């Protein structure tokens, strides 16, 4: 009796094992025929038998499940995530197959990522690049591409997470490049070492060489700082900016970025000091001279401001705002004059002072007008300059010029110029 039971049980187990293998063979057949819907249906049936599968059959199930989900590249991002999780459960055997499937997935994902990038769909491209890295974590370059591409579409929170991950990994992006000059075109070409050596041997290329690429760490640290700036997290931005400047002490743009943060925080002294430092490093930059002029004007140093604006114009004769600010410097003296004129009485002495101030005020307008005229020559749609000139000509009783400028103002406003 006991022998019969044992035999019956053994027969039952064999039948159960046969059913498991049959279902998995059906999955394999469907996948080979690229019928992934049928494969998934067969996997559902096999899943019901999972509890009694041995480790080898479970490994086969999870591997086949990943293949079905990936569907030769047709699977969605969620399907790819599920496929990766399934491959994590392959504990026995299939090492070569798993490695090959992952490489196939990486190649397919990168192809889609590059296609999205070329189509300027940077958000999707970034996600594909990140997915490629998750599949092949030794290829940190993919993570760098994911972060840089996320910045293109201002997905700053995501980019920040990716950049921080790169920093924690100690990523530098430094690699050895192999190159040679194309004999026909005369242009240097970068390629892998074997290809380069083959081309040089075939004499289609000459002057072979190798070099190390520049580190991407300064760029990463800089972008982290700039992302904090864009998010309005100024204190974090300043901390990150110090790290960035430590990496790239000669980067003028980093100094300007830090200066702008200080300006935003009202730290005028620090802002000016950094601008002066940047000016020493880049003395022929008109924008730096202009910004120093703005700070000097706001600090009540009109003569210093005037010198900076004039230097900006000397470096760039087309710098419209410098002309406008020079006119504004001149006209800023008007307020004190008007206040004094309004406070005068009716005595002969007061009348003489009034006439004196009136003449000085008209001199201000005459001195400011050429700068505004030049600004309009450069930027014919500068409504602010046109309005100010119209008012100046009105006060100076230059009727013809006032009418001409009024017509220009009306035309610009009709165009919707602000």
CSV table of C-alpha atoms in Angstrom, one decimal:
chain,number,residue,atom,x,y,z
A,1,UNK,CA,0.0,0.0,0.0
A,2,UNK,CA,2.8,2.4,0.9
A,3,UNK,CA,4.6,1.6,-2.3
A,4,UNK,CA,1.6,2.4,-4.3
A,5,UNK,CA,1.2,5.8,-2.7
A,6,UNK,CA,4.9,6.6,-3.3
A,7,UNK,CA,4.6,5.6,-6.9
A,8,UNK,CA,1.4,7.6,-7.3
A,9,UNK,CA,3.1,10.7,-5.8
A,10,UNK,CA,6.2,10.3,-8.0
A,11,UNK,CA,4.0,10.1,-11.0
A,12,UNK,CA,2.1,13.2,-9.9
A,13,UNK,CA,5.3,15.2,-9.4
A,14,UNK,CA,6.7,14.1,-12.8
A,15,UNK,CA,3.4,15.2,-14.5
A,16,UNK,CA,3.6,18.6,-12.7
A,17,UNK,CA,7.2,19.1,-13.8
A,18,UNK,CA,6.3,18.2,-17.3
A,19,UNK,CA,3.5,20.8,-17.3
A,20,UNK,CA,5.9,23.5,-16.1
A,21,UNK,CA,8.4,22.7,-18.8
A,22,UNK,CA,5.7,22.5,-21.4
A,23,UNK,CA,4.5,26.0,-20.5
A,24,UNK,CA,8.0,27.4,-20.6
A,25,UNK,CA,8.6,25.7,-24.0
A,26,UNK,CA,5.5,27.4,-25.3
A,27,UNK,CA,6.9,30.8,-24.1
A,28,UNK,CA,10.2,30.1,-25.9
A,29,UNK,CA,8.4,29.2,-29.1
A,30,UNK,CA,6.3,32.3,-29.0
A,31,UNK,CA,9.3,34.6,-28.3
A,32,UNK,CA,11.2,33.0,-31.2
A,33,UNK,CA,8.3,33.8,-33.4
A,34,UNK,CA,8.2,37.3,-32.0
A,35,UNK,CA,4.6,36.7,-30.8
A,36,UNK,CA,5.1,38.5,-27.5
A,37,UNK,CA,1.4,38.7,-26.6
A,38,UNK,CA,1.2,34.9,-26.8
A,39,UNK,CA,4.4,34.6,-24.8
A,40,UNK,CA,3.0,36.7,-22.0
A,41,UNK,CA,-0.2,34.6,-22.0
A,42,UNK,CA,1.9,31.4,-21.6
A,43,UNK,CA,3.9,33.0,-18.9
A,44,UNK,CA,0.7,33.7,-17.0
A,45,UNK,CA,-0.1,30.0,-17.1
A,46,UNK,CA,3.4,29.1,-16.0
A,47,UNK,CA,3.2,31.6,-13.2
A,48,UNK,CA,0.5,29.5,-11.5
A,49,UNK,CA,3.1,26.7,-11.3
A,50,UNK,CA,5.9,28.9,-9.8
A,51,UNK,CA,5.6,27.6,-6.2
A,52,UNK,CA,6.6,24.1,-7.2
A,53,UNK,CA,9.4,25.1,-9.7
A,54,UNK,CA,13.0,24.3,-8.9
A,55,UNK,CA,15.6,27.0,-9.1
A,56,UNK,CA,16.6,26.1,-12.6
A,57,UNK,CA,13.1,26.4,-13.9
A,58,UNK,CA,12.5,29.6,-12.0
A,59,UNK,CA,15.6,31.1,-13.6
A,60,UNK,CA,14.3,30.1,-17.0
A,61,UNK,CA,10.9,31.7,-16.2
A,62,UNK,CA,12.3,35.0,-15.1
A,63,UNK,CA,14.7,35.2,-18.1
A,64,UNK,CA,11.9,34.4,-20.6
A,65,UNK,CA,9.6,36.9,-18.8
A,66,UNK,CA,12.3,39.6,-19.3
A,67,UNK,CA,12.5,38.7,-23.0
A,68,UNK,CA,8.8,38.9,-23.4
A,69,UNK,CA,8.5,42.3,-21.6
A,70,UNK,CA,11.3,43.8,-23.6
A,71,UNK,CA,9.7,42.5,-26.8
A,72,UNK,CA,12.7,43.1,-29.0
A,73,UNK,CA,12.6,46.8,-28.2
A,74,UNK,CA,8.9,47.3,-28.5
A,75,UNK,CA,8.3,47.3,-24.8
A,76,UNK,CA,7.5,50.6,-22.9
A,77,UNK,CA,9.7,52.2,-20.3
A,78,UNK,CA,7.6,50.5,-17.6
A,79,UNK,CA,8.1,47.1,-19.4
A,80,UNK,CA,11.8,47.7,-19.4
A,81,UNK,CA,11.8,48.4,-15.7
A,82,UNK,CA,9.8,45.2,-15.1
A,83,UNK,CA,12.2,43.3,-17.4
A,84,UNK,CA,15.1,44.5,-15.3
A,85,UNK,CA,13.5,43.4,-12.1
A,86,UNK,CA,12.7,40.0,-13.6
A,87,UNK,CA,16.4,39.6,-14.6
A,88,UNK,CA,17.4,40.3,-11.0
A,89,UNK,CA,15.6,37.1,-10.0
A,90,UNK,CA,17.6,34.9,-12.4
A,91,UNK,CA,19.7,33.3,-9.7
A,92,UNK,CA,21.0,30.2,-11.4
A,93,UNK,CA,22.4,29.7,-14.9
A,94,UNK,CA,21.7,32.0,-17.9
A,95,UNK,CA,24.6,34.3,-17.0
A,96,UNK,CA,25.6,34.6,-20.6
A,97,UNK,CA,22.0,35.0,-21.8
A,98,UNK,CA,21.3,37.7,-19.2
A,99,UNK,CA,24.4,39.6,-20.1
A,100,UNK,CA,23.6,39.4,-23.8
A,101,UNK,CA,19.9,40.5,-23.3
A,102,UNK,CA,21.0,43.4,-21.2
A,103,UNK,CA,23.5,44.5,-23.8
A,104,UNK,CA,20.8,44.2,-26.5
A,105,UNK,CA,18.5,46.3,-24.3
A,106,UNK,CA,21.2,48.9,-23.8
A,107,UNK,CA,21.8,49.2,-27.5
A,108,UNK,CA,18.1,49.5,-28.3
A,109,UNK,CA,17.6,52.1,-25.6
A,110,UNK,CA,20.5,54.2,-26.8
A,111,UNK,CA,19.2,54.0,-30.4
A,112,UNK,CA,15.9,55.4,-29.2
A,113,UNK,CA,17.6,57.9,-27.0
A,114,UNK,CA,19.8,59.2,-29.8
A,115,UNK,CA,16.7,59.4,-32.1
A,116,UNK,CA,14.8,61.4,-29.5
A,117,UNK,CA,17.8,63.7,-29.0
A,118,UNK,CA,18.1,64.3,-32.8
A,119,UNK,CA,14.4,65.1,-32.8
A,120,UNK,CA,15.0,67.6,-30.0
A,121,UNK,CA,12.8,65.6,-27.6
A,122,UNK,CA,15.3,66.0,-24.9
A,123,UNK,CA,13.0,65.0,-22.0
A,124,UNK,CA,12.5,61.5,-23.5
A,125,UNK,CA,16.1,61.3,-24.6
A,126,UNK,CA,17.3,61.9,-21.1
A,127,UNK,CA,15.1,59.2,-19.7
A,128,UNK,CA,16.4,56.7,-22.2
A,129,UNK,CA,20.0,57.6,-21.4
A,130,UNK,CA,19.4,57.1,-17.7
A,131,UNK,CA,17.7,53.8,-18.4
A,132,UNK,CA,20.8,52.7,-20.4
A,133,UNK,CA,23.0,53.5,-17.4
A,134,UNK,CA,20.7,51.6,-15.0
A,135,UNK,CA,21.2,48.6,-17.3
A,136,UNK,CA,24.9,49.1,-17.6
A,137,UNK,CA,26.2,50.9,-14.5
A,138,UNK,CA,29.8,50.7,-15.6
A,139,UNK,CA,28.9,53.1,-18.4
A,140,UNK,CA,28.7,56.3,-16.3
A,141,UNK,CA,28.8,58.4,-19.5
A,142,UNK,CA,25.2,57.5,-20.1
A,143,UNK,CA,24.3,59.0,-16.7
A,144,UNK,CA,26.2,62.2,-17.6
A,145,UNK,CA,24.2,62.4,-20.9
A,146,UNK,CA,21.0,61.9,-19.0
A,147,UNK,CA,21.8,64.8,-16.6
A,148,UNK,CA,23.0,67.2,-19.4
A,149,UNK,CA,20.0,66.5,-21.5
A,150,UNK,CA,17.6,67.1,-18.6
A,151,UNK,CA,19.1,70.5,-18.2
A,152,UNK,CA,18.1,71.3,-21.9
A,153,UNK,CA,14.4,71.1,-21.0
A,154,UNK,CA,14.8,72.7,-17.6
A,155,UNK,CA,14.0,69.5,-15.7
A,156,UNK,CA,16.1,70.9,-12.9
A,157,UNK,CA,15.1,68.7,-10.0
A,158,UNK,CA,15.8,65.5,-12.0
A,159,UNK,CA,19.0,66.9,-13.4
A,160,UNK,CA,20.1,67.8,-10.0
A,161,UNK,CA,19.6,64.3,-8.7
A,162,UNK,CA,21.5,62.9,-11.6
A,163,UNK,CA,24.4,65.3,-11.2
A,164,UNK,CA,24.6,64.6,-7.5
A,165,UNK,CA,24.7,60.9,-8.3
A,166,UNK,CA,27.6,61.6,-10.7
A,167,UNK,CA,29.4,63.6,-8.0
A,168,UNK,CA,29.0,60.7,-5.5
A,169,UNK,CA,30.4,58.3,-8.1
A,170,UNK,CA,33.4,60.5,-8.5
A,171,UNK,CA,32.7,60.8,-12.2
A,172,UNK,CA,35.2,62.9,-14.2
A,173,UNK,CA,34.5,61.7,-17.8
A,174,UNK,CA,38.3,61.6,-18.4
A,175,UNK,CA,39.1,59.0,-21.1
A,176,UNK,CA,41.8,58.2,-23.6
A,177,UNK,CA,41.1,59.3,-27.1
A,178,UNK,CA,42.8,57.8,-30.2
A,179,UNK,CA,43.1,59.9,-33.3
A,180,UNK,CA,44.7,60.2,-36.7
A,181,UNK,CA,44.6,62.6,-39.6
A,182,UNK,CA,42.6,61.6,-42.7
A,183,UNK,CA,45.0,61.9,-45.6
A,184,UNK,CA,42.2,62.7,-48.1
A,185,UNK,CA,40.4,65.4,-46.1
A,186,UNK,CA,43.3,66.6,-43.9
A,187,UNK,CA,41.0,66.5,-40.9
A,188,UNK,CA,41.7,64.8,-37.6
A,189,UNK,CA,39.4,61.9,-36.7
A,190,UNK,CA,38.8,60.2,-33.4
A,191,UNK,CA,38.3,56.4,-33.4
A,192,UNK,CA,39.0,53.3,-31.3
A,193,UNK,CA,42.7,52.2,-31.2
A,194,UNK,CA,42.3,49.1,-33.4
A,195,UNK,CA,40.5,51.0,-36.2
A,196,UNK,CA,43.1,53.8,-36.0
A,197,UNK,CA,46.0,51.4,-36.3
A,198,UNK,CA,44.3,49.6,-39.2
A,199,UNK,CA,43.8,52.9,-41.1
A,200,UNK,CA,47.3,54.1,-40.4
A,201,UNK,CA,48.6,50.8,-41.7
A,202,UNK,CA,46.5,51.1,-44.8
A,203,UNK,CA,47.9,54.6,-45.2
A,204,UNK,CA,44.5,56.3,-45.4
A,205,UNK,CA,45.4,58.1,-42.2
A,206,UNK,CA,48.6,59.5,-40.8
A,207,UNK,CA,50.0,61.2,-37.6
A,208,UNK,CA,48.4,58.8,-35.1
A,209,UNK,CA,48.2,60.0,-31.5
A,210,UNK,CA,46.4,59.7,-28.2
A,211,UNK,CA,45.4,62.1,-25.5
A,212,UNK,CA,43.3,62.3,-22.3
A,213,UNK,CA,40.1,64.3,-22.5
A,214,UNK,CA,39.4,67.1,-20.2
A,215,UNK,CA,37.5,66.4,-16.9
A,216,UNK,CA,33.8,67.0,-16.9
A,217,UNK,CA,33.8,67.6,-13.1
A,218,UNK,CA,34.0,71.4,-13.4
A,219,UNK,CA,31.0,71.4,-15.7
A,220,UNK,CA,29.0,69.2,-13.4
A,221,UNK,CA,29.7,71.2,-10.3
A,222,UNK,CA,29.0,74.4,-12.2
A,223,UNK,CA,25.6,73.1,-13.4
A,224,UNK,CA,24.7,72.1,-9.9
A,225,UNK,CA,25.3,75.6,-8.8
A,226,UNK,CA,23.4,77.1,-11.7
A,227,UNK,CA,20.4,74.8,-11.0
A,228,UNK,CA,20.3,76.0,-7.4
A,229,UNK,CA,20.3,79.6,-8.8
A,230,UNK,CA,17.4,78.9,-11.1
A,231,UNK,CA,15.5,77.3,-8.3
A,232,UNK,CA,16.0,80.4,-6.1
A,233,UNK,CA,17.9,78.4,-3.5
A,234,UNK,CA,20.5,81.1,-3.1
A,235,UNK,CA,22.4,79.8,-0.1
A,236,UNK,CA,22.8,76.4,-1.6
A,237,UNK,CA,23.8,78.1,-4.9
A,238,UNK,CA,26.6,80.0,-3.1
A,239,UNK,CA,27.9,76.9,-1.5
A,240,UNK,CA,27.8,75.0,-4.8
A,241,UNK,CA,29.4,78.0,-6.6
A,242,UNK,CA,32.4,77.9,-4.2
A,243,UNK,CA,32.9,74.3,-5.1
A,244,UNK,CA,32.6,75.1,-8.8
A,245,UNK,CA,35.1,77.9,-8.6
A,246,UNK,CA,37.5,75.7,-6.7
A,247,UNK,CA,37.4,73.3,-9.7
A,248,UNK,CA,37.6,76.1,-12.3
A,249,UNK,CA,39.2,79.2,-10.7
A,250,UNK,CA,39.8,80.9,-14.1
A,251,UNK,CA,36.2,80.6,-15.3
A,252,UNK,CA,35.0,84.2,-15.6
A,253,UNK,CA,31.3,83.1,-16.1
A,254,UNK,CA,31.4,81.3,-12.7
A,255,UNK,CA,32.6,84.5,-11.0
A,256,UNK,CA,29.7,86.4,-12.8
A,257,UNK,CA,27.2,83.8,-11.7
A,258,UNK,CA,28.3,84.1,-8.1
A,259,UNK,CA,28.3,87.9,-8.4
A,260,UNK,CA,24.7,87.8,-9.6
A,261,UNK,CA,23.6,85.7,-6.6
A,262,UNK,CA,25.2,88.3,-4.3
A,263,UNK,CA,23.4,91.0,-6.2
A,264,UNK,CA,20.1,89.2,-5.8
A,265,UNK,CA,20.8,88.9,-2.1
A,266,UNK,CA,21.6,92.6,-1.8
A,267,UNK,CA,25.3,91.9,-1.1
A,268,UNK,CA,26.5,94.9,-3.1
A,269,UNK,CA,30.0,94.9,-1.7
A,270,UNK,CA,30.6,91.2,-2.6
A,271,UNK,CA,29.0,91.8,-6.0
A,272,UNK,CA,31.3,94.7,-6.9
A,273,UNK,CA,34.4,92.8,-5.7
A,274,UNK,CA,33.6,89.8,-7.8
A,275,UNK,CA,32.9,92.0,-10.9
A,276,UNK,CA,36.2,93.8,-10.4
A,277,UNK,CA,37.9,90.4,-10.2
A,278,UNK,CA,36.2,89.3,-13.4
A,279,UNK,CA,37.2,92.6,-15.1
A,280,UNK,CA,40.8,92.0,-14.2
A,281,UNK,CA,40.6,88.5,-15.8
A,282,UNK,CA,38.7,89.8,-18.8
A,283,UNK,CA,39.5,93.5,-19.2
A,284,UNK,CA,38.0,93.7,-22.7
A,285,UNK,CA,34.5,92.5,-21.7
A,286,UNK,CA,32.1,95.5,-22.2
A,287,UNK,CA,29.3,93.8,-20.2
A,288,UNK,CA,31.6,93.7,-17.1
A,289,UNK,CA,32.3,97.4,-17.5
A,290,UNK,CA,28.6,98.1,-17.9
A,291,UNK,CA,27.7,96.2,-14.7
A,292,UNK,CA,30.3,97.9,-12.7
A,293,UNK,CA,28.8,101.2,-14.0
A,294,UNK,CA,25.4,100.1,-12.7
A,295,UNK,CA,26.8,99.3,-9.3
A,296,UNK,CA,28.7,102.6,-9.1
A,297,UNK,CA,25.5,104.5,-10.0
A,298,UNK,CA,23.4,102.7,-7.4
A,299,UNK,CA,26.2,103.4,-4.9
A,300,UNK,CA,26.0,107.1,-5.5
A,301,UNK,CA,29.2,107.4,-7.5
A,302,UNK,CA,28.1,109.0,-10.7
A,303,UNK,CA,31.6,109.9,-12.0
A,304,UNK,CA,32.9,106.4,-11.5
A,305,UNK,CA,29.7,105.1,-13.2
A,306,UNK,CA,30.3,107.4,-16.1
A,307,UNK,CA,33.8,106.1,-16.6
A,308,UNK,CA,32.6,102.5,-16.6
A,309,UNK,CA,29.9,103.2,-19.1
A,310,UNK,CA,32.3,105.0,-21.4
A,311,UNK,CA,34.7,102.1,-21.2
A,312,UNK,CA,31.9,99.7,-22.2
A,313,UNK,CA,31.1,101.9,-25.2
A,314,UNK,CA,34.8,102.1,-26.2
A,315,UNK,CA,34.9,98.3,-26.1
A,316,UNK,CA,31.5,97.9,-27.9
A,317,UNK,CA,30.2,101.0,-29.7
A,318,UNK,CA,26.9,99.3,-30.2
A,319,UNK,CA,26.2,98.8,-26.4
A,320,UNK,CA,22.8,100.4,-26.3
A,321,UNK,CA,22.2,100.3,-22.6
A,322,UNK,CA,25.5,102.0,-21.9
A,323,UNK,CA,24.3,105.1,-23.9
A,324,UNK,CA,20.9,105.0,-22.2
A,325,UNK,CA,22.5,104.8,-18.7
A,326,UNK,CA,24.8,107.7,-19.5
A,327,UNK,CA,21.8,109.8,-20.4
A,328,UNK,CA,20.1,108.6,-17.2
A,329,UNK,CA,23.2,109.7,-15.2
A,330,UNK,CA,22.9,113.2,-16.6
A,331,UNK,CA,19.1,113.4,-16.1
A,332,UNK,CA,19.4,112.2,-12.5
A,333,UNK,CA,20.7,115.6,-11.5
A,334,UNK,CA,17.3,117.1,-12.6
A,335,UNK,CA,15.3,116.1,-9.6
A,336,UNK,CA,17.4,118.2,-7.2
A,337,UNK,CA,17.0,121.2,-9.5
A,338,UNK,CA,13.2,120.8,-9.8
A,339,UNK,CA,12.9,120.5,-6.1
A,340,UNK,CA,14.9,123.8,-5.6
A,341,UNK,CA,13.0,125.6,-8.3
A,342,UNK,CA,9.6,124.7,-6.8
A,343,UNK,CA,10.8,126.0,-3.4
A,344,UNK,CA,11.9,129.4,-4.6
A,345,UNK,CA,9.9,132.5,-3.8
A,346,UNK,CA,9.0,135.6,-5.9
A,347,UNK,CA,11.9,137.9,-5.0
A,348,UNK,CA,14.3,139.2,-7.6
A,349,UNK,CA,17.1,137.0,-6.1
A,350,UNK,CA,14.8,134.0,-6.4
A,351,UNK,CA,13.8,134.9,-9.9
A,352,UNK,CA,17.5,135.1,-10.9
A,353,UNK,CA,18.2,131.7,-9.3
A,354,UNK,CA,15.1,130.2,-11.0
A,355,UNK,CA,16.5,131.4,-14.4
A,356,UNK,CA,19.9,130.0,-13.6
A,357,UNK,CA,18.5,126.6,-12.6
A,358,UNK,CA,16.2,126.6,-15.7
A,359,UNK,CA,19.3,127.1,-17.9
A,360,UNK,CA,21.2,124.4,-16.1
A,361,UNK,CA,18.2,122.0,-16.5
A,362,UNK,CA,18.1,122.7,-20.3
A,363,UNK,CA,21.8,122.0,-20.5
A,364,UNK,CA,21.1,118.6,-18.9
A,365,UNK,CA,18.6,117.8,-21.6
A,366,UNK,CA,21.0,119.0,-24.3
A,367,UNK,CA,23.8,116.8,-22.9
A,368,UNK,CA,21.6,113.8,-22.5
A,369,UNK,CA,19.9,114.0,-25.9
A,370,UNK,CA,22.9,112.8,-28.0
A,371,UNK,CA,23.2,109.6,-26.0
A,372,UNK,CA,19.5,108.8,-26.4
A,373,UNK,CA,19.7,109.6,-30.1
A,374,UNK,CA,22.7,107.2,-30.5
A,375,UNK,CA,20.8,104.5,-28.6
A,376,UNK,CA,17.8,104.9,-31.0
A,377,UNK,CA,20.2,104.7,-34.0
A,378,UNK,CA,21.4,101.3,-32.7
A,379,UNK,CA,18.0,100.1,-31.5
A,380,UNK,CA,15.2,101.8,-33.5
A,381,UNK,CA,12.5,100.1,-31.4
A,382,UNK,CA,13.7,101.4,-28.1
A,383,UNK,CA,10.4,102.9,-26.9
A,384,UNK,CA,11.9,104.3,-23.6
A,385,UNK,CA,14.6,106.2,-25.4
A,386,UNK,CA,12.1,107.6,-27.9
A,387,UNK,CA,9.7,108.8,-25.2
A,388,UNK,CA,12.5,110.4,-23.2
A,389,UNK,CA,13.7,112.2,-26.3
A,390,UNK,CA,10.1,113.4,-27.1
A,391,UNK,CA,9.8,114.9,-23.7
A,392,UNK,CA,13.3,116.5,-23.9
A,393,UNK,CA,12.5,118.2,-27.2
A,394,UNK,CA,9.2,119.4,-25.8
A,395,UNK,CA,10.9,121.1,-22.9
A,396,UNK,CA,13.6,122.5,-25.2
A,397,UNK,CA,10.8,123.9,-27.5
A,398,UNK,CA,12.3,122.0,-30.4
A,399,UNK,CA,8.9,121.5,-32.0
A,400,UNK,CA,9.9,119.8,-35.2
A,401,UNK,CA,12.0,117.2,-33.4
A,402,UNK,CA,9.3,116.8,-30.8
A,403,UNK,CA,6.7,116.0,-33.4
A,404,UNK,CA,9.0,113.6,-35.3
A,405,UNK,CA,9.7,111.7,-32.1
A,406,UNK,CA,6.0,111.7,-31.1
A,407,UNK,CA,5.2,110.1,-34.4
A,408,UNK,CA,7.9,107.5,-33.7
A,409,UNK,CA,6.5,106.8,-30.3
A,410,UNK,CA,3.0,106.4,-31.7
A,411,UNK,CA,4.2,104.0,-34.3
A,412,UNK,CA,6.1,101.8,-31.9
A,413,UNK,CA,3.1,101.7,-29.5
A,414,UNK,CA,0.9,100.7,-32.4
A,415,UNK,CA,3.3,97.8,-33.1
A,416,UNK,CA,2.9,96.7,-29.5
A,417,UNK,CA,6.5,97.5,-28.6
A,418,UNK,CA,6.9,97.9,-24.8
